[in-house]
Coordinates of C-alpha atoms in Angstrom, one line a residue:
Chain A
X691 CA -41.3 59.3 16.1
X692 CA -38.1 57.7 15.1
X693 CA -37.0 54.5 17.5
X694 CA -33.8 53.5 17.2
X695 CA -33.3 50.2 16.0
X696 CA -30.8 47.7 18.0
X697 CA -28.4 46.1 15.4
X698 CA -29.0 43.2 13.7
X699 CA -26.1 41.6 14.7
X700 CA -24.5 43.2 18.3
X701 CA -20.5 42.1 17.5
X702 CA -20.1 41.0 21.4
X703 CA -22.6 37.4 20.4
X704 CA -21.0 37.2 16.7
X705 CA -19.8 33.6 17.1
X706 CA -19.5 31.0 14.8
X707 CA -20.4 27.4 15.7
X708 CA -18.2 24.7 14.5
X709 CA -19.8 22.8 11.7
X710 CA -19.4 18.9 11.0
X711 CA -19.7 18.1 7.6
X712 CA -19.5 14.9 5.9
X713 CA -17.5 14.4 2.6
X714 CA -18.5 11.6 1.0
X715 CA -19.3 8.3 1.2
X716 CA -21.1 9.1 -2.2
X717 CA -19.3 11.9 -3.3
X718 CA -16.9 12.1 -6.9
X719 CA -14.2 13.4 -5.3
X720 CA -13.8 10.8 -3.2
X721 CA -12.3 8.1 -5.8
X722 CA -15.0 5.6 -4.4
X723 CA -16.9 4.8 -1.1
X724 CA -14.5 7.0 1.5
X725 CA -15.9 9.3 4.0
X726 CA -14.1 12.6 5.4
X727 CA -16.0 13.8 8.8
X728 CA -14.9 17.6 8.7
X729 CA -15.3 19.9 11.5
X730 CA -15.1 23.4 9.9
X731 CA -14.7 26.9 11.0
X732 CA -16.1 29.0 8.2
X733 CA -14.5 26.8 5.3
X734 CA -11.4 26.1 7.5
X735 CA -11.2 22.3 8.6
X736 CA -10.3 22.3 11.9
X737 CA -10.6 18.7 12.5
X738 CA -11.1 15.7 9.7
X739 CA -11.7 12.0 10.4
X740 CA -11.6 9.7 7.7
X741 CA -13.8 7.0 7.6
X742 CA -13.8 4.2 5.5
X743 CA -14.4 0.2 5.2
X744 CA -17.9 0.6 2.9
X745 CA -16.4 -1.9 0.6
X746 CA -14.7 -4.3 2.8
X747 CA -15.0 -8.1 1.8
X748 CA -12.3 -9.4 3.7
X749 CA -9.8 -10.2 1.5
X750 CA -7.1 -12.2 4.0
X751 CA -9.9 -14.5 5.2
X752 CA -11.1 -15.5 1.2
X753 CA -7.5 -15.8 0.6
X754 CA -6.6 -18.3 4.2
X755 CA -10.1 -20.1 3.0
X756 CA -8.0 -21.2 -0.8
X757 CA -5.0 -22.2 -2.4
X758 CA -2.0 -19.5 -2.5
X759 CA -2.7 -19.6 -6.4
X760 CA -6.1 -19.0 -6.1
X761 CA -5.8 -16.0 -4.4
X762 CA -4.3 -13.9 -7.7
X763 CA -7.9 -13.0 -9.2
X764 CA -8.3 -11.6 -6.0
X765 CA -5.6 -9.6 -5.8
X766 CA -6.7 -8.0 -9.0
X767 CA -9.3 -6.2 -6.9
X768 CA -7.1 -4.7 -4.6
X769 CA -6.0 -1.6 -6.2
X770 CA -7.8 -2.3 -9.6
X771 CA -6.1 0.4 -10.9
X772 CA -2.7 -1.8 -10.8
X773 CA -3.4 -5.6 -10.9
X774 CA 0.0 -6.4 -12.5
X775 CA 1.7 -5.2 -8.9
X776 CA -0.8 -6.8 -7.4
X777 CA 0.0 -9.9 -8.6
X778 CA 3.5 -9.3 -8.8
X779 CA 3.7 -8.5 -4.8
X780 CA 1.8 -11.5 -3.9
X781 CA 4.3 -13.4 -6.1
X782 CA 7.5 -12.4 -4.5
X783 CA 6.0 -13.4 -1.2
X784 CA 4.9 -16.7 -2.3
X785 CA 8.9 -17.3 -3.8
X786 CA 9.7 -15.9 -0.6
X787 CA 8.1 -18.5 1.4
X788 CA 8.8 -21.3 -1.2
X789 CA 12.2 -20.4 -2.1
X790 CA 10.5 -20.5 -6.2
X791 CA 12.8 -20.2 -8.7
X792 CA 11.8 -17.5 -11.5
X793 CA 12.4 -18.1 -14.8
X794 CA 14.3 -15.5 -16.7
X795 CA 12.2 -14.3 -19.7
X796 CA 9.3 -14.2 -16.7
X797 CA 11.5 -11.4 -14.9
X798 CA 11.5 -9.4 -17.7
X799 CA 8.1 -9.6 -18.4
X800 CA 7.6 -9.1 -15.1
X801 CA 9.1 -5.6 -15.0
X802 CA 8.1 -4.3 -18.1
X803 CA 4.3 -4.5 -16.5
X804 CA 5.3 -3.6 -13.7
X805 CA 6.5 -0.5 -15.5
X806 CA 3.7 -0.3 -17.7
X807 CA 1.4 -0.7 -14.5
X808 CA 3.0 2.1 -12.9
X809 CA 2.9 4.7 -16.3
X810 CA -0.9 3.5 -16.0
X811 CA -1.7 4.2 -12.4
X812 CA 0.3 8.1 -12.6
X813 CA -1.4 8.9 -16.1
X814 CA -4.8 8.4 -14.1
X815 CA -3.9 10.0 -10.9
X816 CA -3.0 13.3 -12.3
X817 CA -5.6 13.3 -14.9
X818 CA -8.1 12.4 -11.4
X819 CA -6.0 15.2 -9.6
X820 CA -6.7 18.0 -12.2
X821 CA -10.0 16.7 -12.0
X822 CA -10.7 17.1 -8.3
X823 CA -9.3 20.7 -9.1
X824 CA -11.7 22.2 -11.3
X825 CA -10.2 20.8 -14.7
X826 CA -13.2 18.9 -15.6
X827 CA -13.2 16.2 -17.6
X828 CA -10.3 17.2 -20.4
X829 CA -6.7 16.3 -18.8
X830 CA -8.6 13.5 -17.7
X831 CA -9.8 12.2 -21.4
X832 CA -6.1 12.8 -22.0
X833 CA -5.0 10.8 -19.8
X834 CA -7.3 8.0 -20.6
X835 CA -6.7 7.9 -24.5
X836 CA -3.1 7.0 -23.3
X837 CA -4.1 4.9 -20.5
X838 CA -6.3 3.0 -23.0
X839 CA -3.7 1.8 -25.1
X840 CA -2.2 0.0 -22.3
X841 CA -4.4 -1.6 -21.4
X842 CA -4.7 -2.8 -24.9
X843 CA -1.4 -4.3 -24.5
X844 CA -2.9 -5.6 -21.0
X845 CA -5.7 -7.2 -22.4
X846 CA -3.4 -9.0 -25.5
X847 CA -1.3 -10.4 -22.9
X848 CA -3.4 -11.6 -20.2
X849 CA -6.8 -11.1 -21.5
X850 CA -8.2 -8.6 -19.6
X851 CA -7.9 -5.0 -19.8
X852 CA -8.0 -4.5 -15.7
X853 CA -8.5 -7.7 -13.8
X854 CA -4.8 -9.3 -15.3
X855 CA -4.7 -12.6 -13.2
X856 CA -1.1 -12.5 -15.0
X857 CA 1.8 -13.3 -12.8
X858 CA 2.4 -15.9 -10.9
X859 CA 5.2 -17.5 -8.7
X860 CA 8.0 -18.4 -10.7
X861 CA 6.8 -15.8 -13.7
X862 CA 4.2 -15.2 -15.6
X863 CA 1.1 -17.1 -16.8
X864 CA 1.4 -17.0 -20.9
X865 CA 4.4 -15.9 -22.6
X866 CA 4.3 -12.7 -24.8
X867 CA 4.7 -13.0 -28.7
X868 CA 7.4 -10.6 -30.6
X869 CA 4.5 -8.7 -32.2
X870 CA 3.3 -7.5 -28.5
X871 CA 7.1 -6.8 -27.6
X872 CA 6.4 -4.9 -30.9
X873 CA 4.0 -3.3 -29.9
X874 CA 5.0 -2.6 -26.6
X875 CA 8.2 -0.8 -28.1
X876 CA 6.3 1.8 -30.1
X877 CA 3.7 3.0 -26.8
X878 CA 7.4 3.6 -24.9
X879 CA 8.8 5.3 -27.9
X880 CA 5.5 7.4 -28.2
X881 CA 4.7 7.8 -24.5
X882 CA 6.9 11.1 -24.2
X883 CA 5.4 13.0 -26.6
X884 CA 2.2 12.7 -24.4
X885 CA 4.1 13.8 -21.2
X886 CA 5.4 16.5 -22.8
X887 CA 2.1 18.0 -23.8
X888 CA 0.5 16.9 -20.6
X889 CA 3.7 18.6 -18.4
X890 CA 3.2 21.7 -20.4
X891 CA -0.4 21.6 -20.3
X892 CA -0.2 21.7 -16.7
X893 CA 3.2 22.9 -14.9
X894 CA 3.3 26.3 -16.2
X895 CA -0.3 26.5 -15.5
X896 CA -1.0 29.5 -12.6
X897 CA -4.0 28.1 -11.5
X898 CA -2.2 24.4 -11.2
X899 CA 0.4 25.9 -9.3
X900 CA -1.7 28.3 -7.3
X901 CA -3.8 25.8 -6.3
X902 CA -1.4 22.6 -4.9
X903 CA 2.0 25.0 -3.9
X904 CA 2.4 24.7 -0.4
X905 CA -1.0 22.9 -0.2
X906 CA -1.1 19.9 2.0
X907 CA 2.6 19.8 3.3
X908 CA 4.0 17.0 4.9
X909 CA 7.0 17.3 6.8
X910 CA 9.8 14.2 6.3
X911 CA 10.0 13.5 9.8
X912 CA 6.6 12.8 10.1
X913 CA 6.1 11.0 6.7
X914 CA 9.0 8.4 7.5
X915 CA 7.3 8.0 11.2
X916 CA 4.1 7.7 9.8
X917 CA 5.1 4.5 7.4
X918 CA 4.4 6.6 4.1
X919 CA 5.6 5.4 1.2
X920 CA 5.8 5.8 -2.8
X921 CA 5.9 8.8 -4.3
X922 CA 4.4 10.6 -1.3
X923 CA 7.5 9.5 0.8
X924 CA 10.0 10.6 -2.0
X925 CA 7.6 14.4 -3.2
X926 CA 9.1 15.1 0.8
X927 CA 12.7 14.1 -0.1
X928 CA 13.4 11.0 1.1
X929 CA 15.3 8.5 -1.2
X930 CA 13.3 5.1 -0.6
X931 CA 12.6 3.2 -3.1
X932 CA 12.2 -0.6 -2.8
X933 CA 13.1 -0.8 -6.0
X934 CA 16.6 0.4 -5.3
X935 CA 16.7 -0.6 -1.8
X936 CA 15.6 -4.3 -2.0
X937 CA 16.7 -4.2 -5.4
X938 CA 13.9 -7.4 -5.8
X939 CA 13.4 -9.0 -9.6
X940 CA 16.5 -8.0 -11.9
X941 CA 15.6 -3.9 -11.1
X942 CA 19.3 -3.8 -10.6
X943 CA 19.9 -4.1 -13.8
X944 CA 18.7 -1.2 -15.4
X945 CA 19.7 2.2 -15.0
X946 CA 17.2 4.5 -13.6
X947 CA 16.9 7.1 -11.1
X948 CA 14.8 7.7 -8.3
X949 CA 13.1 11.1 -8.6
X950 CA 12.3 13.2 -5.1
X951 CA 10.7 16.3 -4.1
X952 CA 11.8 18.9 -2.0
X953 CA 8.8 20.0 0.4
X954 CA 6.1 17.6 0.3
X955 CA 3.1 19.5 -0.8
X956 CA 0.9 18.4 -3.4
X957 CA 2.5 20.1 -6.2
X958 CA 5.9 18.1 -5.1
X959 CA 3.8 14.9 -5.4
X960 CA 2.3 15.6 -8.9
X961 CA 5.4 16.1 -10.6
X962 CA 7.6 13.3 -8.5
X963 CA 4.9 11.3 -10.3
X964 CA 5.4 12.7 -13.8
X965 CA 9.3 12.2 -13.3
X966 CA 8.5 8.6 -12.5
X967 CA 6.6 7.8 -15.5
X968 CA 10.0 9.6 -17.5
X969 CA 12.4 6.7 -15.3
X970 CA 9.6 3.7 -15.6
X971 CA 10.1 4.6 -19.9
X972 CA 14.1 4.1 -19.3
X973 CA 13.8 1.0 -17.7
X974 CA 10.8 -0.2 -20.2
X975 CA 13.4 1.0 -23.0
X976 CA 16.3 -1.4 -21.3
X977 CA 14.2 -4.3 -20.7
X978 CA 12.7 -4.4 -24.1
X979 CA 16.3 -4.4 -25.4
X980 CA 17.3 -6.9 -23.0
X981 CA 14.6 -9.5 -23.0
X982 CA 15.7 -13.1 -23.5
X983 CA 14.6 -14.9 -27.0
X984 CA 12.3 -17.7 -26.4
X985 CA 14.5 -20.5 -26.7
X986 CA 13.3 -23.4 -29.0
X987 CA 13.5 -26.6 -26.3
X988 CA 11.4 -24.9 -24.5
X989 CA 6.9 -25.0 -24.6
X990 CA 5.5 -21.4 -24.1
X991 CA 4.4 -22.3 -21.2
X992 CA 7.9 -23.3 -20.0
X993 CA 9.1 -19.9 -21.7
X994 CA 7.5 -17.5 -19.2
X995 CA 6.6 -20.2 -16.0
X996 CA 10.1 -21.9 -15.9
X997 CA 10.1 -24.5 -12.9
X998 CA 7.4 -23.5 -10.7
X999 CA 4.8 -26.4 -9.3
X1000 CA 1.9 -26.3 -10.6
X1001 CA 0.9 -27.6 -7.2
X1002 CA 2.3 -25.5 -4.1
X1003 CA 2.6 -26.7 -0.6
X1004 CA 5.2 -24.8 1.1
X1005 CA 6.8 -25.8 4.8
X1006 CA 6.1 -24.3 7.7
X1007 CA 7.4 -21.1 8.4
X1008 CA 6.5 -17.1 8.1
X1009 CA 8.0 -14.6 4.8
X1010 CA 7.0 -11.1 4.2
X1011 CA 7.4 -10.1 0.7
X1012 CA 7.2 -6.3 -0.4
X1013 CA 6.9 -4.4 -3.8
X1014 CA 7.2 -0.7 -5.0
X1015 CA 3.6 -0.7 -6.4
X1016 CA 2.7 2.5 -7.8
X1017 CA 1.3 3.7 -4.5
X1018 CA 4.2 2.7 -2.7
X1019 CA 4.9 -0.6 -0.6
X1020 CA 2.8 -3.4 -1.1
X1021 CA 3.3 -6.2 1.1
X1022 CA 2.3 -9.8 1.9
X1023 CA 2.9 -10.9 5.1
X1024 CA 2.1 -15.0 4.5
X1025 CA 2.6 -17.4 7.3
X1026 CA 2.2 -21.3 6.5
X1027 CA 1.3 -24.7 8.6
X1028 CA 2.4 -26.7 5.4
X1029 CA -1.1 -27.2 4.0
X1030 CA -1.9 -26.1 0.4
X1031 CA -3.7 -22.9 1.8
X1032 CA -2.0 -20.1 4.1
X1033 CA -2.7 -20.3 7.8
X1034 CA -2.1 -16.1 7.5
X1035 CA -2.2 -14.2 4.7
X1036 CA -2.0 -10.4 5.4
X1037 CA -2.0 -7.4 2.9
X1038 CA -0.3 -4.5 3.8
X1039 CA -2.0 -1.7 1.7
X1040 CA 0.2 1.6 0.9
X1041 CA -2.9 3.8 0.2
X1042 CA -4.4 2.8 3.8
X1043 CA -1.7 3.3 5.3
X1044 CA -0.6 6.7 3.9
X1045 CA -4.3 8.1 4.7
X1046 CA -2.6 7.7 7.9
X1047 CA -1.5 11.7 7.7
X1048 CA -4.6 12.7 6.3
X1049 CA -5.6 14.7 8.8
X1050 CA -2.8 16.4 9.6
X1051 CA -2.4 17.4 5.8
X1052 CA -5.9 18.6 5.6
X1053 CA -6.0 21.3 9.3
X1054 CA -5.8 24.9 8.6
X1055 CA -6.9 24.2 5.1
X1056 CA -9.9 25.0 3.4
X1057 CA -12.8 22.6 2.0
X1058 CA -11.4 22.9 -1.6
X1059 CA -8.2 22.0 -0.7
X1060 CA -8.9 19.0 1.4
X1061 CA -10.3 17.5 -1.5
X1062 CA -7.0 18.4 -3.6
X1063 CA -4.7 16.7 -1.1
X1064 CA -6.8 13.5 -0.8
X1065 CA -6.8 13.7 -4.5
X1066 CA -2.6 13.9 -4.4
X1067 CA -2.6 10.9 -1.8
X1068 CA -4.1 8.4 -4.4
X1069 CA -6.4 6.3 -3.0
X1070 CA -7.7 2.8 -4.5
X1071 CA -10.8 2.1 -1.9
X1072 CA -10.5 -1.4 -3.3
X1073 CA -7.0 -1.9 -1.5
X1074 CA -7.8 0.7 1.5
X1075 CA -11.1 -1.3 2.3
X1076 CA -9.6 -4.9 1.3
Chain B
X1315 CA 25.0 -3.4 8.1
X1316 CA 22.3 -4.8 10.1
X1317 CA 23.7 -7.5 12.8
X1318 CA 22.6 -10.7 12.2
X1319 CA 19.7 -11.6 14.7
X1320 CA 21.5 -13.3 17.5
X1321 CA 24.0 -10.7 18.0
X1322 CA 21.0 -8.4 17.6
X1323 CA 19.6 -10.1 20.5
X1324 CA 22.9 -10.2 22.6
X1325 CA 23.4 -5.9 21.9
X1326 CA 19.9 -5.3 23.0
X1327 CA 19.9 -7.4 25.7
X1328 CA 23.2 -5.6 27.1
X1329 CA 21.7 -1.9 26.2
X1330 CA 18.6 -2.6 27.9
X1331 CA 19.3 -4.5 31.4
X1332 CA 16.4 -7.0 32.7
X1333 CA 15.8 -7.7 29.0
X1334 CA 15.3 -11.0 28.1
X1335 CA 14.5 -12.3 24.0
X1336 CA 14.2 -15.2 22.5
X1337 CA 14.8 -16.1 18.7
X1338 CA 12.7 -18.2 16.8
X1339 CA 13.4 -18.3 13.0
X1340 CA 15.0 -15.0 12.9
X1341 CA 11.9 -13.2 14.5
X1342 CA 13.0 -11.6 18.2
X1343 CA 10.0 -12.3 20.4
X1344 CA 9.8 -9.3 23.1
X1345 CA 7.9 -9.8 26.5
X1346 CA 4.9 -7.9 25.8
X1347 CA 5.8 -5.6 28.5
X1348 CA 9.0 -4.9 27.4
X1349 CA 7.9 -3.9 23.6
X1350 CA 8.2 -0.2 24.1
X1351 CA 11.6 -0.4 26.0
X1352 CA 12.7 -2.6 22.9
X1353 CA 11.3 -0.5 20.4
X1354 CA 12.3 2.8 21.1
X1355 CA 15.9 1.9 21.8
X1356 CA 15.5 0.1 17.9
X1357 CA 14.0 3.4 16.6
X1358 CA 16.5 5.8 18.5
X1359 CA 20.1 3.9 18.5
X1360 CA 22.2 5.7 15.7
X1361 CA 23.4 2.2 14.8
X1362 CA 19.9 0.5 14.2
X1363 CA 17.7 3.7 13.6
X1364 CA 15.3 1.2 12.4
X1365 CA 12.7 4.6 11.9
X1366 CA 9.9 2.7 9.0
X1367 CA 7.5 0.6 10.7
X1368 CA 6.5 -1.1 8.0
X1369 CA 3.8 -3.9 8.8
X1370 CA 1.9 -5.3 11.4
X1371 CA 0.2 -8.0 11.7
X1372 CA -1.9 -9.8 14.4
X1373 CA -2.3 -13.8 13.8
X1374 CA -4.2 -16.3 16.2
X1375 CA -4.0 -19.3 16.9
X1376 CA -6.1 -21.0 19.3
X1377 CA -6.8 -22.2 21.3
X1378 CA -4.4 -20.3 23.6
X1379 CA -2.8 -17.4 22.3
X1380 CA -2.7 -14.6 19.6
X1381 CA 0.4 -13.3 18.3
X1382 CA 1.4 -9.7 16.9
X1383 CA 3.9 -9.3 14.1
X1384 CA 6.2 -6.2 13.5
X1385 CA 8.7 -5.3 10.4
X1386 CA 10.8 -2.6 10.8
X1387 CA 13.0 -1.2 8.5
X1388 CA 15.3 2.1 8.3
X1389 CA 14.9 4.2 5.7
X1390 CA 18.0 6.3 6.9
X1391 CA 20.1 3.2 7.0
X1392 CA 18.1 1.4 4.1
X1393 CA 19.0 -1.8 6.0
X1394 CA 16.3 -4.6 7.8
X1395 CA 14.0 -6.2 8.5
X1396 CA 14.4 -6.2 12.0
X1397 CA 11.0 -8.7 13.0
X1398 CA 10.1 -8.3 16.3
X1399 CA 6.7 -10.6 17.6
X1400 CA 4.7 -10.4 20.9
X1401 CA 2.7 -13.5 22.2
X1402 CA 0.0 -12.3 23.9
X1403 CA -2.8 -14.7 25.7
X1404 CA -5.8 -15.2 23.6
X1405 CA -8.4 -14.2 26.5
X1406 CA -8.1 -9.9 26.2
X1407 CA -5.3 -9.9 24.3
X1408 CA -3.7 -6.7 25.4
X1409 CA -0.3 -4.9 24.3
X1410 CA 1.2 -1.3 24.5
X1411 CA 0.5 0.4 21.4
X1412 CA 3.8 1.7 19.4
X1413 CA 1.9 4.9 17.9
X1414 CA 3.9 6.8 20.4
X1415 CA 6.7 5.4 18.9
X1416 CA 6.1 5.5 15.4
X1417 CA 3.3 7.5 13.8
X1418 CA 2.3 4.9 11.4
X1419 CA 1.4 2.2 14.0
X1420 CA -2.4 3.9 14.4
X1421 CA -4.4 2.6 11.4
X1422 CA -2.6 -0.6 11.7
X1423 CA -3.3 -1.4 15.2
X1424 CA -7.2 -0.2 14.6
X1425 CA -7.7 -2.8 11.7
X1426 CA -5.6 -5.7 14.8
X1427 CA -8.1 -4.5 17.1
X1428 CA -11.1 -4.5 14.9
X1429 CA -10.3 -7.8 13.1
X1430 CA -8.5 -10.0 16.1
X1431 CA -9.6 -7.5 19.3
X1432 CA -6.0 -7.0 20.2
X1433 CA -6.2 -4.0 22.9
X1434 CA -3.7 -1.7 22.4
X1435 CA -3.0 0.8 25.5
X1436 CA -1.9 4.2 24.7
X1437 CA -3.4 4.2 21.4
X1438 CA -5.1 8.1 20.6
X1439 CA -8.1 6.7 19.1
X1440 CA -8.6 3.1 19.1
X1441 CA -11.7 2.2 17.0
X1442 CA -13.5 -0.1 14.9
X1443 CA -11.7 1.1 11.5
X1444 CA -12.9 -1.8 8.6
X1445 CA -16.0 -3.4 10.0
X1446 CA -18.8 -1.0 11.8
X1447 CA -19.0 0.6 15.3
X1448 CA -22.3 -1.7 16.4
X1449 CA -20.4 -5.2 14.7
X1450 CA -19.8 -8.1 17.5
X1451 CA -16.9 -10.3 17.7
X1452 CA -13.3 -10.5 15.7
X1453 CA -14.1 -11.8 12.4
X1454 CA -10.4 -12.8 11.5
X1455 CA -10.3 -15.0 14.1
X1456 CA -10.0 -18.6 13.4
X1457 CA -13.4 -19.7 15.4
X1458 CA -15.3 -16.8 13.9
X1459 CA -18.5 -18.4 13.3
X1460 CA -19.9 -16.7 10.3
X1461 CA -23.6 -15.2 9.8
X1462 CA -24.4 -18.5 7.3
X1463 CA -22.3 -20.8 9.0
X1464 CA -24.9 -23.4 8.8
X1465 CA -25.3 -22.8 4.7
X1466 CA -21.3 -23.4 4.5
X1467 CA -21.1 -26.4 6.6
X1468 CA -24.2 -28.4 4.9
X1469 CA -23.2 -27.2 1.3
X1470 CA -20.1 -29.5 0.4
X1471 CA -19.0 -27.4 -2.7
X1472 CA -18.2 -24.8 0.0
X1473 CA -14.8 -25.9 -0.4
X1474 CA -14.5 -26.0 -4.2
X1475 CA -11.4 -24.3 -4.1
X1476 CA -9.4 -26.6 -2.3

């Protein structure tokens, strides 16, 4: 006697619990120590916290604790991908507060790592990017065999490959020879043959484009509202560049434009960054033309420092002095009670502040793709955490 | 162009009656309960349109009060800063939030809260952001007392870098 058998599954109870999920804090994708709680419906994220702070040292109270100089090396570790910017932020609020003159040949230098920081910092994002797609491991090589000899050029300057320690208030801390200006010349004259491969490699790619078109799009109101900057801010088509806009260092001098994108998804934001890289080799290929000769009455030192004190004491008051770092606005809010060490010194980090939208990037999305557009953010848990 | 502060002050005073600023140093300092008044008629004004929030900072100093810093900017304009500070007592330091106002405000204010404990009403989700949920006390404030305090006050090369 057959009995008939109720159905596994009656469709009137079929429902499906809301999962949390954590991403991270131990997790490749995440660039670091940076947790995503993720509510998800099926694979859709309906909700996404990030949660971060796993590396936090507390990098404004070292800094109030010592001397304004003595606060460089740390900077370094901020966004470790970019130390030069680093420096070069804290810098420009220091001159800010001190009213330092710079010396000439030290502006130059100034921007051409500046520019060689930011070709740096984009090489490694996308190759990270294609990573977080799927592409493991060979856009990424790619884009480290170039990084690499950057930082060779880094580490001839300053020392150090990563952790510069280079710029200072009123320039730079060792001048550069004509064979590294030399050198320097041929990487920009060679750097586009790299792009080119790497663009082709990669824009006319179906499953590139398949996988960050309208993925992750962030609306221009809401990215102006939400403080974002860098290339985020300009992949939705705003034109705000501090570069232009401040117009800080001698950046008025060379001729560059600033590249933008037109919707704001993650595609818009790879390629704004591969357009920068193109307008960071113009104004590489100006200054390198432009740069002052070191002038014989003067020591190396005086060359690339000029007439900054060795020993820095500014009067009371408040300056807040802000950079296009590679990420987009570094600042350095520095308040002083005329000792030798600041009474505040504040960091304003563009990576934490542009996981601000996070969230709102990441609903309606699926897991994959969450960890694309926190990918296309570009995150340095160094300078998110401070 | 941006009107130079005083005349900054005068404009704003006139749009919005009962207001009253003071300069110091080219910063506007804004009654704390008059910040949102002041900063949505900066944000929404077609002549100031000052639309970036671009820092904030809290900084204390004790023993009687705890200041928070603002820089706007516009990025439709491309002018500012425009500085705007709020001087708030140091017992329960507490201050509208600005997320309302502009989006970018909320991490910011969670690191003033978590770092000085600067309360900020109206904010969506004010939490601990850098240091733990179960951590006690504001560790960027000048009387912090650290966890080896003793160590650092007995150890004179403590201050080497000085």
């Amino acid at each position: 006697m057959a009995t008939r058998q109720a159905p596994l599954m009656p469709e009137s109870v079929l429902q499906s619990d809301v999962l949390e999920v954590n991403l991270g804090p131990q997790h490749p994708s995440t660039h670091g120590v940076f947790r995503m709680i993720a509510s998800l419906d099926g694979e859709t994220i309906v909700k996404l916290k990030p949660c971060f702070g796993y590396m936090h040292r507390n990098h404004e109270q070292i800094a109030e604790g010592i001397t304004y100089i003595a606060s460089f090396p740390y900077t370094d570790r901020l966004d470790y991908l970019c130390s030069m910017t680093n420096n070069f932020g804290l810098a420009v609020a220091i001159e800010k507060l001190g009213g330092i003159p710079i010396s000439e040949r030290g502006e130059y230098i100034r921007v051409i790592m500046a520019e060689l920081t930011r070709l740096v910092n984009h090489t490694a994002v996308t190759g990270f990017l294609l990573n977080d797609m799927g592409a493991f491991g060979t856009p990424l090589l790619y884009a480290f065999r170039e990084r690499e000899k950057i930082l060779d050029l880094f580490e001839s300057a300053s020392g150090s490959r990563m952790m510069c320690n280079y710029i200072r208030p009123g320039g730079v801390r060792e001048d550069v020879t004509d064979a590294w200006l030399d050198r320097a010349r041929g990487i920009v004259r060679e750097y586009p043959r790299f792009l080119d491969e790497f663009e082709k490699l990669l824009r006319d790619n179906e499953i590139v484009r398949q996988r960050t078109q309208n993925v992750g799009v962030l609306p221009k109101d809401l990215a102006v509202s939400a403080s974002i900057t860098g290339p985020m801010l300009r992949a939705t088509g705003v034109n705000y560049d501090i570069r232009k806009v401040d117009g800080y260092s001698i950046y008025p001098r060379f001729n560059f434009k600033v590249p933008l994108g037109s919707i704001g998804d993650v595609f818009d934001r790879y390629y704004v960054r591969v357009l920068e890289m193109r307008e960071s080799l113009k104004i590489l290929e100006q200054a390198l033309k432009d740069i002052p000769k070191t002038s014989p009455h003067l020591s190396p030192k005086g060359q690339a420092m000029g007439k900054a004190p060795r020993t820095f004491k500014p009067a009371k008051g408040e300056a807040y002095g802000r950079i296009e770092s590679p990420k987009g606005e570094l600042g350095f809010f520095l308040v002083s009670d005329g000792t030798p060490r600041p009474y505040r010194y504040h960091v304003r980090a563009p990576s934490f502040i542009n996981l601000t939208i996070l969230e709102d990037m990441c609903l309606g999305h699926k897991v994959a793709d969450a960890i694309v557009i926190l990918g296309s953010v570009d995150i340095v848990l160094g300078e998110v955490d401070r | 162009m941006l009107l130079p502060v005083e005349e900054l002050k005068t404009t704003l005073e006139q749009l919005l009656p009962g207001l009253t600023l003071t300069v110091e140093n080219s910063v506007l300092v804004v009654p704390p309960a008059q910040l949102t008044g002041v900063a949505r008629c900066l944000k929404d004004t077609e002549r100031f349109r000052l639309d970036y929030l671009s820092n904030l900072a809290a900084i204390d100093y004790p023993p009687e009060r705890i200041e928070v810093i603002y820089h706007l900017y516009s990025m439709a304009h491309k002018h500012g800063p425009v500085i705007l500070k709020v001087k708030l007592p140091r017992e329960n330091p507490t201050v509208e939030s600005m997320v309302p106002v502009w989006r970018g405000a909320e991490f910011q204010e969670r690191e003033a809260y978590d770092l000085y404990g600067v309360k900020f009403d109206g904010h969506p989700d004010l939490r601990r952001i850098l240091m733990w949920d179960e951590f006690e006390g504001y560790p960027m404030r000048k009387d912090y007392k650290h966890e080896d305090q003793d160590a650092l006050d007995g150890n004179p090369s403590g201050s080497a870098h000085a």
